CSV table of C-alpha atoms in Angstrom, one decimal:
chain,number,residue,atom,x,y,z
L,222,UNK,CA,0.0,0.0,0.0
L,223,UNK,CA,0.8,3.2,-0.7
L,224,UNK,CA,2.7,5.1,2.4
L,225,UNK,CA,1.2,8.6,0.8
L,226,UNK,CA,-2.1,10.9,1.5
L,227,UNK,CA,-2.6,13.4,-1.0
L,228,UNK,CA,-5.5,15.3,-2.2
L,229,UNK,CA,-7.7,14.4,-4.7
L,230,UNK,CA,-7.6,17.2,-6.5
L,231,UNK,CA,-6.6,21.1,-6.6
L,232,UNK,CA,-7.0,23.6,-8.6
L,233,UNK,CA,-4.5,26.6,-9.8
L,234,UNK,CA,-4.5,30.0,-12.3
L,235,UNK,CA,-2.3,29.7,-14.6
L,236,UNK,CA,1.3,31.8,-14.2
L,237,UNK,CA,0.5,31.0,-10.6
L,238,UNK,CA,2.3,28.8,-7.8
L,239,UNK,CA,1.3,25.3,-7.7
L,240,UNK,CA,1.7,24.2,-4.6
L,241,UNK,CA,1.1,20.1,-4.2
L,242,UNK,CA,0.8,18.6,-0.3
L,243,UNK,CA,1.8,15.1,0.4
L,244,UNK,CA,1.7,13.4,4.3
L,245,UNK,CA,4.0,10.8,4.7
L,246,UNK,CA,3.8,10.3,8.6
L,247,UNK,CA,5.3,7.1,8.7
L,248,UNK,CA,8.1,7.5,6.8
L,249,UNK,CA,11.6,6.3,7.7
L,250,UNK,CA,14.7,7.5,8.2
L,251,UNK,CA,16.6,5.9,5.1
L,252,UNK,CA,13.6,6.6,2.9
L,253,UNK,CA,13.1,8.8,-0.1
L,254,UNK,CA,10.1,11.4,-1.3
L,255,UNK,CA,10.0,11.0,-4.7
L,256,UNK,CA,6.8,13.1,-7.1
L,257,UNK,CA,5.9,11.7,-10.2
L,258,UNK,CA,3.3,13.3,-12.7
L,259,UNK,CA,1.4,11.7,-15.4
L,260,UNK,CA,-0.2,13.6,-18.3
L,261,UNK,CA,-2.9,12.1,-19.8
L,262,UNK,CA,-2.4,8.9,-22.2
L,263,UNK,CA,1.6,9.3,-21.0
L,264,UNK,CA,3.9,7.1,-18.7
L,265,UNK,CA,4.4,8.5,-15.4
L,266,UNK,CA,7.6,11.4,-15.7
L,267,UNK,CA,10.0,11.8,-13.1
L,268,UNK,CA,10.2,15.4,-11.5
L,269,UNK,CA,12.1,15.8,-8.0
L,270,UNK,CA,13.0,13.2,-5.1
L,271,UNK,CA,15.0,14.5,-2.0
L,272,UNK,CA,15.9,13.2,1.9
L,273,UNK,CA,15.5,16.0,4.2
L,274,UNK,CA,17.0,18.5,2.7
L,275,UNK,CA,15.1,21.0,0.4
L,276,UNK,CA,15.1,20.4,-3.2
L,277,UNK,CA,15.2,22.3,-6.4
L,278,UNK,CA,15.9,21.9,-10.6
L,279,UNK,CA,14.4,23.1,-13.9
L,280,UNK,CA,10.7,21.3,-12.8
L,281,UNK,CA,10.0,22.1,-9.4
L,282,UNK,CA,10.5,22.5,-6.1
L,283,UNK,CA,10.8,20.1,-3.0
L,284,UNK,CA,9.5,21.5,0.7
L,285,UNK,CA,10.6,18.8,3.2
L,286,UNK,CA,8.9,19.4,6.8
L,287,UNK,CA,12.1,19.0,9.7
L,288,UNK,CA,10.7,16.2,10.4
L,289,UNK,CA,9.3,14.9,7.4
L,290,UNK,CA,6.2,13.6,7.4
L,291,UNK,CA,4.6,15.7,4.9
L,292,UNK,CA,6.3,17.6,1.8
L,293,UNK,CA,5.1,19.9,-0.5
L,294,UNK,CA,5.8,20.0,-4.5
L,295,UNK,CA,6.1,23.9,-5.8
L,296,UNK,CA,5.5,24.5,-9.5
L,297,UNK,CA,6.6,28.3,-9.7
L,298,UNK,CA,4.6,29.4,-12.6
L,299,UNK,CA,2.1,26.8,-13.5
L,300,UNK,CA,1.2,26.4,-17.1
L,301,UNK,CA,-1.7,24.7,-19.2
L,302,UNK,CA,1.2,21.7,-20.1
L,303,UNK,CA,1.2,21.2,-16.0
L,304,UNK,CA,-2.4,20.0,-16.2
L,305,UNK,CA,-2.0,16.3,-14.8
L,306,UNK,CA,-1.5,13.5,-11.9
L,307,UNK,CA,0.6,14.2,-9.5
L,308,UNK,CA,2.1,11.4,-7.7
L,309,UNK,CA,3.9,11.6,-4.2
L,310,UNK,CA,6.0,8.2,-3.4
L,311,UNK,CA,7.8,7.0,-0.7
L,312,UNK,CA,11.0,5.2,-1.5
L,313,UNK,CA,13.9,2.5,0.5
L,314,UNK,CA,17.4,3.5,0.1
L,315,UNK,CA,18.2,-0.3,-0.2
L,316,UNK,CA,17.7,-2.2,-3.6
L,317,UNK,CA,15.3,-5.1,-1.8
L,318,UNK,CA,12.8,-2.6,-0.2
L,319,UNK,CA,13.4,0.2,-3.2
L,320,UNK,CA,9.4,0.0,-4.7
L,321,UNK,CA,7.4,2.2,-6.6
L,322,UNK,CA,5.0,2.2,-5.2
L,323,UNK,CA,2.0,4.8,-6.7
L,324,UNK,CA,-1.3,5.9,-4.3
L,325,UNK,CA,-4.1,8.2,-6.2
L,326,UNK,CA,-2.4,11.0,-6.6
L,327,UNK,CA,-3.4,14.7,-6.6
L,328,UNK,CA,-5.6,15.8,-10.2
L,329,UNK,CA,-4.1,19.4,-10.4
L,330,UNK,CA,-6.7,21.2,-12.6
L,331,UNK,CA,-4.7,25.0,-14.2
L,332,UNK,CA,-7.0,27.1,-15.3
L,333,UNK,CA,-6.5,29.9,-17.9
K,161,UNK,CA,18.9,8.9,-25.5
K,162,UNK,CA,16.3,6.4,-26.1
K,163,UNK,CA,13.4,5.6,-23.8
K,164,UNK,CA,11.6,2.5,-22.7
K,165,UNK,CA,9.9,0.7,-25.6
K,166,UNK,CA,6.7,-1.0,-25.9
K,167,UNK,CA,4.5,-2.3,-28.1
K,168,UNK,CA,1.7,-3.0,-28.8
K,169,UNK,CA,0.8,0.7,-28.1
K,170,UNK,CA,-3.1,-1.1,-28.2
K,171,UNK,CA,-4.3,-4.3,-28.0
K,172,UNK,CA,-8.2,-5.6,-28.3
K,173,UNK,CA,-9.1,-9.5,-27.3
K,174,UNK,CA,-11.4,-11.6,-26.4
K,175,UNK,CA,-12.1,-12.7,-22.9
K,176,UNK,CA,-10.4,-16.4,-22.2
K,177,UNK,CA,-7.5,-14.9,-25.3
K,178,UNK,CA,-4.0,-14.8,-24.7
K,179,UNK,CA,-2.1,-12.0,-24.8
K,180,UNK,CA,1.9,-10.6,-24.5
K,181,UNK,CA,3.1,-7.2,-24.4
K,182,UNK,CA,6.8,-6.6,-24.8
K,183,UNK,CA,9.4,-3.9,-23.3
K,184,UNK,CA,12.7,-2.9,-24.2
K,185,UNK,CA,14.6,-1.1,-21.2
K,186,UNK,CA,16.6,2.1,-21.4
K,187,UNK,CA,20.1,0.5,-22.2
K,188,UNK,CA,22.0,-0.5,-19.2
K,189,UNK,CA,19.5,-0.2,-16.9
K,190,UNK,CA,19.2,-3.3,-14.4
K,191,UNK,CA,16.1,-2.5,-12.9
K,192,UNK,CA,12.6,-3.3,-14.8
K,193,UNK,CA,8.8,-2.6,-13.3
K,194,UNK,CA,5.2,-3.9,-15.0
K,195,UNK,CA,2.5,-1.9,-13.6
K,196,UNK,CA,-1.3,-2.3,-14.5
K,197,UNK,CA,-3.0,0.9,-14.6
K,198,UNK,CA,-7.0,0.7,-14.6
K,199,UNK,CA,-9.0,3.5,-15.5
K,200,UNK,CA,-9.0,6.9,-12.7
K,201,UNK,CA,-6.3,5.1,-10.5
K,202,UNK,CA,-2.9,5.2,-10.0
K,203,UNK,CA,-0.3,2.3,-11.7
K,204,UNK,CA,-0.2,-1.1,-9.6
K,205,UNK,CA,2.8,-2.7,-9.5
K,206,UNK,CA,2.8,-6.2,-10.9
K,207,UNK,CA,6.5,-7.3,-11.0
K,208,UNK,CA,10.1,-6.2,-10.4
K,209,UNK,CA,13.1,-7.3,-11.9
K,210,UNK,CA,17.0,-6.7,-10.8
K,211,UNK,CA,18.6,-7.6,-13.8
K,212,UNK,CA,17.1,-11.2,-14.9
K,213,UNK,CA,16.3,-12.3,-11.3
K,214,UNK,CA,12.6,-11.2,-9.8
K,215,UNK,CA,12.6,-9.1,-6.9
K,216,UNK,CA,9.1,-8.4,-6.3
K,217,UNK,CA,5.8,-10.2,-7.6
K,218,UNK,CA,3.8,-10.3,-4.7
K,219,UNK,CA,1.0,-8.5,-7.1
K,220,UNK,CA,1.2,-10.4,-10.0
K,221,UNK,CA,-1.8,-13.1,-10.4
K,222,UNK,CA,0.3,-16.2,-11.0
K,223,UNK,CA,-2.5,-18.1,-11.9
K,224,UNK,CA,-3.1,-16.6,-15.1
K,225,UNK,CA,-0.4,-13.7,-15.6
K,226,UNK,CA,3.7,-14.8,-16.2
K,227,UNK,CA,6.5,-12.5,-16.8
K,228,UNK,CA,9.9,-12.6,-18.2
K,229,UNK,CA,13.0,-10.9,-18.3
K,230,UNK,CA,15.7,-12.9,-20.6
K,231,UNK,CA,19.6,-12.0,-20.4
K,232,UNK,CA,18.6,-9.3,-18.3
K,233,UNK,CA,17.6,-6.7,-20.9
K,234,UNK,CA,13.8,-6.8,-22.7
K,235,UNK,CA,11.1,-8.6,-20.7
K,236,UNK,CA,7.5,-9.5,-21.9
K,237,UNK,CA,4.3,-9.9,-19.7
K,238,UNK,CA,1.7,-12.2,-20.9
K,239,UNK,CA,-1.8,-13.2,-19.8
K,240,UNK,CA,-3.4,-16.3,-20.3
K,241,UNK,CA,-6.5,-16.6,-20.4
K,242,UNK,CA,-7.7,-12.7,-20.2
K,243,UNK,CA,-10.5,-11.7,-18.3
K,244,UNK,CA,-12.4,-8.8,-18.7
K,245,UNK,CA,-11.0,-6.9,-15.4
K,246,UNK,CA,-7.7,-7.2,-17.3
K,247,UNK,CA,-8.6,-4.1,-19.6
K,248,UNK,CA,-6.4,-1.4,-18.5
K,249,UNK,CA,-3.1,0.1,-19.3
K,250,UNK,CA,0.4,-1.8,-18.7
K,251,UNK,CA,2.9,0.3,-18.3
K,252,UNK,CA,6.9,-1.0,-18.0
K,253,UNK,CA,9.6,0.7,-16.9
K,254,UNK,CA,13.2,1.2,-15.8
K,255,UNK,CA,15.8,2.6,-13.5
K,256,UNK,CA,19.5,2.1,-13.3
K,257,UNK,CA,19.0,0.3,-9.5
K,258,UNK,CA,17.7,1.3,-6.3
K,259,UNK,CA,16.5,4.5,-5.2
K,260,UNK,CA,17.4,6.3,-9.1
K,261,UNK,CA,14.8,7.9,-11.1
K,262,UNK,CA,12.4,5.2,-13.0
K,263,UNK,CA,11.8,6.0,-17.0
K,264,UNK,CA,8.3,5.0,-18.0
K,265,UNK,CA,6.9,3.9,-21.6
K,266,UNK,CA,3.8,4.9,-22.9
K,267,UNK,CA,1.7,1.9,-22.0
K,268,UNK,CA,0.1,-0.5,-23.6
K,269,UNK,CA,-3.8,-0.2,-23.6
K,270,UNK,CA,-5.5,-3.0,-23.4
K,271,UNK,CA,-8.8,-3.9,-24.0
K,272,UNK,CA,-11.2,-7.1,-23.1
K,273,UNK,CA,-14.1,-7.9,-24.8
């Protein structure tokens, strides 16, 4: 089972922040928070994973809690192309507990 | 560079048909997922490989699902015989090992008539 809550769904303007919760309560200490997103009719894509530390590249932004049970994914200026799943995981450092494992996800709806 | 393969990109059967889907890895990557995706929820995994060798298939229904992964590089997924809960998308994908970013393919859509 999934080790994620997220909300259903949210809404944002676009050229807005997008800003995605995830609570991860039970989360351990040698494991991962990993966000996926899947556009519709696509694969799941890849967008940010981090520890503890804050997190940042070209996608988005990673907001870890000190003491990490919840995260939050920041889209800085949202666009129509952002429009999709978004997918918070929880991932083992080591190989034999390292799945993907994917809950519901958040629908994020932009808006023009 | 190349992403994951697979094909078909659609498939329509018959229920109590067989049916294989194929995927070709990123090169070099050692680690392969099948995940079945229904329709409104998020991908399940079925199977995991590390290299040829099965990790995890706790979710896979033996009785009528089988998986492969030959020389450690493409792996197919068959089912045999299909039911019609079996419609949904099968996604594969791979990383280079633990804890690394996982490349996805498009899916192959299945259908169950």
């Amino acid at each position: 089972d999934a080790k994620t809550t997220q909300p259903p769904s949210m809404d944002c303007a676009e050229g807005r922040a997008a800003n995605l919760p995830c609570n991860h309560s039970t989360i351990s200490g040698n494991e991962y928070v990993y966000w996926y997103r899947q556009i519709h009719s696509q694969g799941p894509q890849y967008i940010i994973h981090g520890l503890k530390n804050n997190e940042t590249n070209e996608m988005a932004s990673l907001i870890i809690t000190e003491d990490r049970k919840s995260s939050t994914l920041i889209l800085p200026h949202a666009t129509l192309r952002d429009t999709a799943v978004y997918y918070c995981i929880v991932r083992a450092e080591r190989y034999r507990d390292d799945k993907i494992i994917f809950g519901k996800g958040t629908r994020l709806h932009i808006l023009p | 560079e190349a992403g994951v393969a697979q094909s078909p990109r659609y498939k329509i059967i018959e229920k109590r048909q067989s049916v294989a889907f194929w995927c070709n890895p990123i090169s070099g990557h050692a680690t392969l997922y099948w995940y079945q995706q229904i329709l409104g929820q998020g991908p399940k995994l079925l199977i995991q490989f590390q290299n040829n060798g099965v990790v995890d298939d706790s979710q896979l229904p033996k009785d009528r699902f089988s998986a492969e992964r030959l020389k450690g590089v493409d792996s197919t997924l068959k089912i045999q015989p299909a039911k019609l809960e079996d419609s949904a998308v099968y996604l594969c994908a791979s990383s280079t090992g633990p804890n690394t970013e996982a490349f996805f393919g498009q899916g192959t859509r299945l259908t169950v008539v």
